Amino acid sequence: MCLTIMRTGVGSAPSISTIKTLQKSGVRVIGVDSNPLSVGFYFADRGYCVPEAESPDYIQALLKICKKEKVNAILPAVDEELIVLANHRDEFKKIGVFVVVADKEVVETCLDKFKTYKFFVQNNIPTPTTYDALTVNLEEVRYPKIIKPRF
């Protein structure tokens, strides 16, 4: 039996090398992306255009493809998909598909830079001082600083 993995976000550069590496190991790769012109469709064994992760049709589209292609596991590539897939992991498990994604709480922490900072501090992991832009007193902040979006 051949292992079949669905790789999402196959329009990204890292997905191309992931697809090639999996195929060299004898894995059949099903590529999915919301962009019909995604380059990964040319490398995957089969490709499907699916709605974006925020769409209410996203999960049903993936489930349908998983059943049709006898997918064993889903390897997500796009941050926006992680929380959606974590929330629906049990639906995939019912049809025998393992979703390679952390628990919802872990994903939420990792996608939020300030929650990640608080986790590091609580667990004594060295980390640069981080501020929440909505609550910080700018007079307390010493510059220079790196400013990034929270999510």
PDB file of C-alpha atoms in Angstrom:
ATOM      1  CA  MET A   1       0.000   0.000   0.000  1.00  0.00           C
ATOM      2  CA  CYS A   2       1.294   3.435  -0.943  1.00  0.00           C
ATOM      3  CA  LEU A   3       1.196   6.221   1.630  1.00  0.00           C
ATOM      4  CA  THR A   4      -0.795   9.218   0.358  1.00  0.00           C
ATOM      5  CA  ILE A   5      -0.307  12.646   1.887  1.00  0.00           C
ATOM      6  CA  MET A   6      -2.281  15.767   1.131  1.00  0.00           C
ATOM      7  CA  ARG A   7      -0.100  18.883   1.105  1.00  0.00           C
ATOM      8  CA  THR A   8      -1.994  22.151   1.419  1.00  0.00           C
ATOM      9  CA  GLY A   9      -0.815  25.541   0.186  1.00  0.00           C
ATOM     10  CA  VAL A  10       1.111  24.067  -2.724  1.00  0.00           C
ATOM     11  CA  GLY A  11       1.675  27.514  -4.192  1.00  0.00           C
ATOM     12  CA  SER A  12       4.384  28.211  -1.623  1.00  0.00           C
ATOM     13  CA  ALA A  13       8.063  27.629  -2.350  1.00  0.00           C
ATOM     14  CA  PRO A  14       8.558  25.320   0.674  1.00  0.00           C
ATOM     15  CA  SER A  15       5.756  23.095  -0.591  1.00  0.00           C
ATOM     16  CA  ILE A  16       7.654  22.308  -3.778  1.00  0.00           C
ATOM     17  CA  SER A  17      10.642  20.899  -1.892  1.00  0.00           C
ATOM     18  CA  THR A  18       8.302  19.088   0.510  1.00  0.00           C
ATOM     19  CA  ILE A  19       6.454  17.470  -2.408  1.00  0.00           C
ATOM     20  CA  LYS A  20       9.696  16.389  -4.080  1.00  0.00           C
ATOM     21  CA  THR A  21      11.135  14.987  -0.840  1.00  0.00           C
ATOM     22  CA  LEU A  22       7.974  13.024  -0.063  1.00  0.00           C
ATOM     23  CA  GLN A  23       7.850  11.613  -3.580  1.00  0.00           C
ATOM     24  CA  LYS A  24      11.504  10.516  -3.393  1.00  0.00           C
ATOM     25  CA  SER A  25      10.460   8.516  -0.321  1.00  0.00           C
ATOM     26  CA  GLY A  26       7.721   6.775  -2.298  1.00  0.00           C
ATOM     27  CA  VAL A  27       4.847   8.883  -0.978  1.00  0.00           C
ATOM     28  CA  ARG A  28       1.977   9.821  -3.271  1.00  0.00           C
ATOM     29  CA  VAL A  29       1.252  13.554  -2.864  1.00  0.00           C
ATOM     30  CA  ILE A  30      -2.105  15.224  -3.378  1.00  0.00           C
ATOM     31  CA  GLY A  31      -1.652  18.985  -3.653  1.00  0.00           C
ATOM     32  CA  VAL A  32      -4.383  21.458  -2.750  1.00  0.00           C
ATOM     33  CA  ASP A  33      -4.455  25.242  -2.950  1.00  0.00           C
ATOM     34  CA  SER A  34      -7.007  28.028  -3.354  1.00  0.00           C
ATOM     35  CA  ASN A  35      -5.141  29.463  -6.345  1.00  0.00           C
ATOM     36  CA  PRO A  36      -5.750  27.495  -9.564  1.00  0.00           C
ATOM     37  CA  LEU A  37      -2.348  28.664 -10.887  1.00  0.00           C
ATOM     38  CA  SER A  38      -0.335  27.301  -7.948  1.00  0.00           C
ATOM     39  CA  VAL A  39       2.986  25.894  -9.074  1.00  0.00           C
ATOM     40  CA  GLY A  40       2.678  22.882  -6.767  1.00  0.00           C
ATOM     41  CA  PHE A  41      -0.038  21.432  -8.984  1.00  0.00           C
ATOM     42  CA  TYR A  42       2.700  20.695 -11.538  1.00  0.00           C
ATOM     43  CA  PHE A  43       4.739  18.706  -9.019  1.00  0.00           C
ATOM     44  CA  ALA A  44       2.053  16.860  -7.029  1.00  0.00           C
ATOM     45  CA  ASP A  45       0.721  13.526  -8.231  1.00  0.00           C
ATOM     46  CA  ARG A  46      -2.783  15.030  -8.239  1.00  0.00           C
ATOM     47  CA  GLY A  47      -3.915  18.592  -7.626  1.00  0.00           C
ATOM     48  CA  TYR A  48      -7.159  20.202  -6.522  1.00  0.00           C
ATOM     49  CA  CYS A  49      -8.241  23.798  -6.229  1.00  0.00           C
ATOM     50  CA  VAL A  50     -10.089  24.274  -2.917  1.00  0.00           C
ATOM     51  CA  PRO A  51     -11.742  27.216  -1.133  1.00  0.00           C
ATOM     52  CA  GLU A  52      -9.634  29.308   1.243  1.00  0.00           C
ATOM     53  CA  ALA A  53      -9.450  28.049   4.832  1.00  0.00           C
ATOM     54  CA  GLU A  54     -11.850  30.775   6.024  1.00  0.00           C
ATOM     55  CA  SER A  55     -14.575  29.485   3.697  1.00  0.00           C
ATOM     56  CA  PRO A  56     -17.373  27.387   5.204  1.00  0.00           C
ATOM     57  CA  ASP A  57     -16.817  24.951   2.304  1.00  0.00           C
ATOM     58  CA  TYR A  58     -13.119  24.370   3.018  1.00  0.00           C
ATOM     59  CA  ILE A  59     -13.371  21.373   5.357  1.00  0.00           C
ATOM     60  CA  GLN A  60     -15.989  19.585   3.245  1.00  0.00           C
ATOM     61  CA  ALA A  61     -13.816  20.053   0.146  1.00  0.00           C
ATOM     62  CA  LEU A  62     -10.812  18.506   1.901  1.00  0.00           C
ATOM     63  CA  LEU A  63     -12.877  15.625   3.306  1.00  0.00           C
ATOM     64  CA  LYS A  64     -14.235  14.851  -0.164  1.00  0.00           C
ATOM     65  CA  ILE A  65     -10.737  14.805  -1.675  1.00  0.00           C
ATOM     66  CA  CYS A  66      -9.395  12.691   1.195  1.00  0.00           C
ATOM     67  CA  LYS A  67     -12.061  10.063   0.572  1.00  0.00           C
ATOM     68  CA  LYS A  68     -11.622  10.103  -3.209  1.00  0.00           C
ATOM     69  CA  GLU A  69      -7.817   9.910  -3.114  1.00  0.00           C
ATOM     70  CA  LYS A  70      -7.556   7.631  -0.056  1.00  0.00           C
ATOM     71  CA  VAL A  71      -5.418  10.178   1.805  1.00  0.00           C
ATOM     72  CA  ASN A  72      -3.631   8.940   4.937  1.00  0.00           C
ATOM     73  CA  ALA A  73      -2.484  12.289   6.304  1.00  0.00           C
ATOM     74  CA  ILE A  74      -2.762  16.032   5.737  1.00  0.00           C
ATOM     75  CA  LEU A  75       0.365  18.168   5.967  1.00  0.00           C
ATOM     76  CA  PRO A  76      -0.743  21.811   6.165  1.00  0.00           C
ATOM     77  CA  ALA A  77       1.458  24.660   4.946  1.00  0.00           C
ATOM     78  CA  VAL A  78      -0.504  27.864   5.554  1.00  0.00           C
ATOM     79  CA  ASP A  79      -0.890  29.485   8.996  1.00  0.00           C
ATOM     80  CA  GLU A  80      -4.554  30.343   8.386  1.00  0.00           C
ATOM     81  CA  GLU A  81      -5.331  26.646   7.908  1.00  0.00           C
ATOM     82  CA  LEU A  82      -3.803  25.454  11.159  1.00  0.00           C
ATOM     83  CA  ILE A  83      -6.557  26.532  13.547  1.00  0.00           C
ATOM     84  CA  VAL A  84      -9.291  25.413  11.133  1.00  0.00           C
ATOM     85  CA  LEU A  85      -7.728  21.977  10.757  1.00  0.00           C
ATOM     86  CA  ALA A  86      -7.095  21.691  14.501  1.00  0.00           C
ATOM     87  CA  ASN A  87     -10.787  22.422  15.103  1.00  0.00           C
ATOM     88  CA  HIS A  88     -11.869  19.699  12.646  1.00  0.00           C
ATOM     89  CA  ARG A  89      -9.240  17.049  13.373  1.00  0.00           C
ATOM     90  CA  ASP A  90     -11.858  14.569  14.658  1.00  0.00           C
ATOM     91  CA  GLU A  91     -13.808  14.681  11.387  1.00  0.00           C
ATOM     92  CA  PHE A  92     -10.697  13.600   9.507  1.00  0.00           C
ATOM     93  CA  LYS A  93      -9.841  10.990  12.124  1.00  0.00           C
ATOM     94  CA  LYS A  94     -13.283   9.379  11.555  1.00  0.00           C
ATOM     95  CA  ILE A  95     -12.331   8.683   7.940  1.00  0.00           C
ATOM     96  CA  GLY A  96      -8.823   7.494   8.842  1.00  0.00           C
ATOM     97  CA  VAL A  97      -6.909  10.684   8.007  1.00  0.00           C
ATOM     98  CA  PHE A  98      -4.264  12.000  10.405  1.00  0.00           C
ATOM     99  CA  VAL A  99      -3.940  15.806  10.379  1.00  0.00           C
ATOM    100  CA  VAL A 100      -0.385  16.889  11.170  1.00  0.00           C
ATOM    101  CA  VAL A 101      -1.284  19.844  13.365  1.00  0.00           C
ATOM    102  CA  ALA A 102      -0.911  20.631  17.056  1.00  0.00           C
ATOM    103  CA  ASP A 103      -3.857  20.977  19.434  1.00  0.00           C
ATOM    104  CA  LYS A 104      -5.983  24.104  19.061  1.00  0.00           C
ATOM    105  CA  GLU A 105      -4.538  25.734  22.194  1.00  0.00           C
ATOM    106  CA  VAL A 106      -0.958  25.237  20.996  1.00  0.00           C
ATOM    107  CA  VAL A 107      -1.763  26.627  17.542  1.00  0.00           C
ATOM    108  CA  GLU A 108      -3.482  29.656  19.073  1.00  0.00           C
ATOM    109  CA  THR A 109      -0.436  30.337  21.236  1.00  0.00           C
ATOM    110  CA  CYS A 110       2.028  29.964  18.390  1.00  0.00           C
ATOM    111  CA  LEU A 111       0.077  32.179  15.988  1.00  0.00           C
ATOM    112  CA  ASP A 112      -0.113  34.992  18.550  1.00  0.00           C
ATOM    113  CA  LYS A 113       3.317  36.507  19.216  1.00  0.00           C
ATOM    114  CA  PHE A 114       2.255  38.015  22.551  1.00  0.00           C
ATOM    115  CA  LYS A 115       0.771  34.723  23.812  1.00  0.00           C
ATOM    116  CA  THR A 116       3.997  33.028  22.732  1.00  0.00           C
ATOM    117  CA  TYR A 117       6.007  35.595  24.703  1.00  0.00           C
ATOM    118  CA  LYS A 118       3.882  35.020  27.829  1.00  0.00           C
ATOM    119  CA  PHE A 119       4.303  31.238  27.434  1.00  0.00           C
ATOM    120  CA  PHE A 120       8.080  31.643  27.210  1.00  0.00           C
ATOM    121  CA  VAL A 121       8.188  33.839  30.311  1.00  0.00           C
ATOM    122  CA  GLN A 122       5.965  31.446  32.311  1.00  0.00           C
ATOM    123  CA  ASN A 123       8.219  28.543  31.358  1.00  0.00           C
ATOM    124  CA  ASN A 124      11.534  30.328  31.945  1.00  0.00           C
ATOM    125  CA  ILE A 125      12.488  30.268  28.263  1.00  0.00           C
ATOM    126  CA  PRO A 126      14.812  33.174  27.402  1.00  0.00           C
ATOM    127  CA  THR A 127      12.999  35.648  25.155  1.00  0.00           C
ATOM    128  CA  PRO A 128      13.221  39.331  24.244  1.00  0.00           C
ATOM    129  CA  THR A 129      10.878  41.651  26.119  1.00  0.00           C
ATOM    130  CA  THR A 130       7.643  41.908  24.180  1.00  0.00           C
ATOM    131  CA  TYR A 131       4.844  44.426  24.555  1.00  0.00           C
ATOM    132  CA  ASP A 132       1.186  44.377  23.629  1.00  0.00           C
ATOM    133  CA  ALA A 133       0.666  47.449  21.445  1.00  0.00           C
ATOM    134  CA  LEU A 134      -2.872  47.924  22.777  1.00  0.00           C
ATOM    135  CA  THR A 135      -1.864  48.168  26.436  1.00  0.00           C
ATOM    136  CA  VAL A 136       1.756  49.330  26.499  1.00  0.00           C
ATOM    137  CA  ASN A 137       2.739  52.690  27.954  1.00  0.00           C
ATOM    138  CA  LEU A 138       5.036  54.011  25.216  1.00  0.00           C
ATOM    139  CA  GLU A 139       7.031  55.994  27.785  1.00  0.00           C
ATOM    140  CA  GLU A 140       8.214  52.654  29.254  1.00  0.00           C
ATOM    141  CA  VAL A 141       9.555  51.355  25.956  1.00  0.00           C
ATOM    142  CA  ARG A 142      13.251  51.865  25.259  1.00  0.00           C
ATOM    143  CA  TYR A 143      14.307  52.063  21.660  1.00  0.00           C
ATOM    144  CA  PRO A 144      15.526  50.687  19.308  1.00  0.00           C
ATOM    145  CA  LYS A 145      12.861  47.979  19.062  1.00  0.00           C
ATOM    146  CA  ILE A 146      11.570  45.647  16.386  1.00  0.00           C
ATOM    147  CA  ILE A 147       7.883  46.181  15.681  1.00  0.00           C
ATOM    148  CA  LYS A 148       5.856  43.345  14.212  1.00  0.00           C
ATOM    149  CA  PRO A 149       2.178  42.504  13.888  1.00  0.00           C
ATOM    150  CA  ARG A 150       0.880  40.393  16.759  1.00  0.00           C
ATOM    151  CA  PHE A 151      -0.557  37.752  14.427  1.00  0.00           C
TER     152      PHE A 151
END
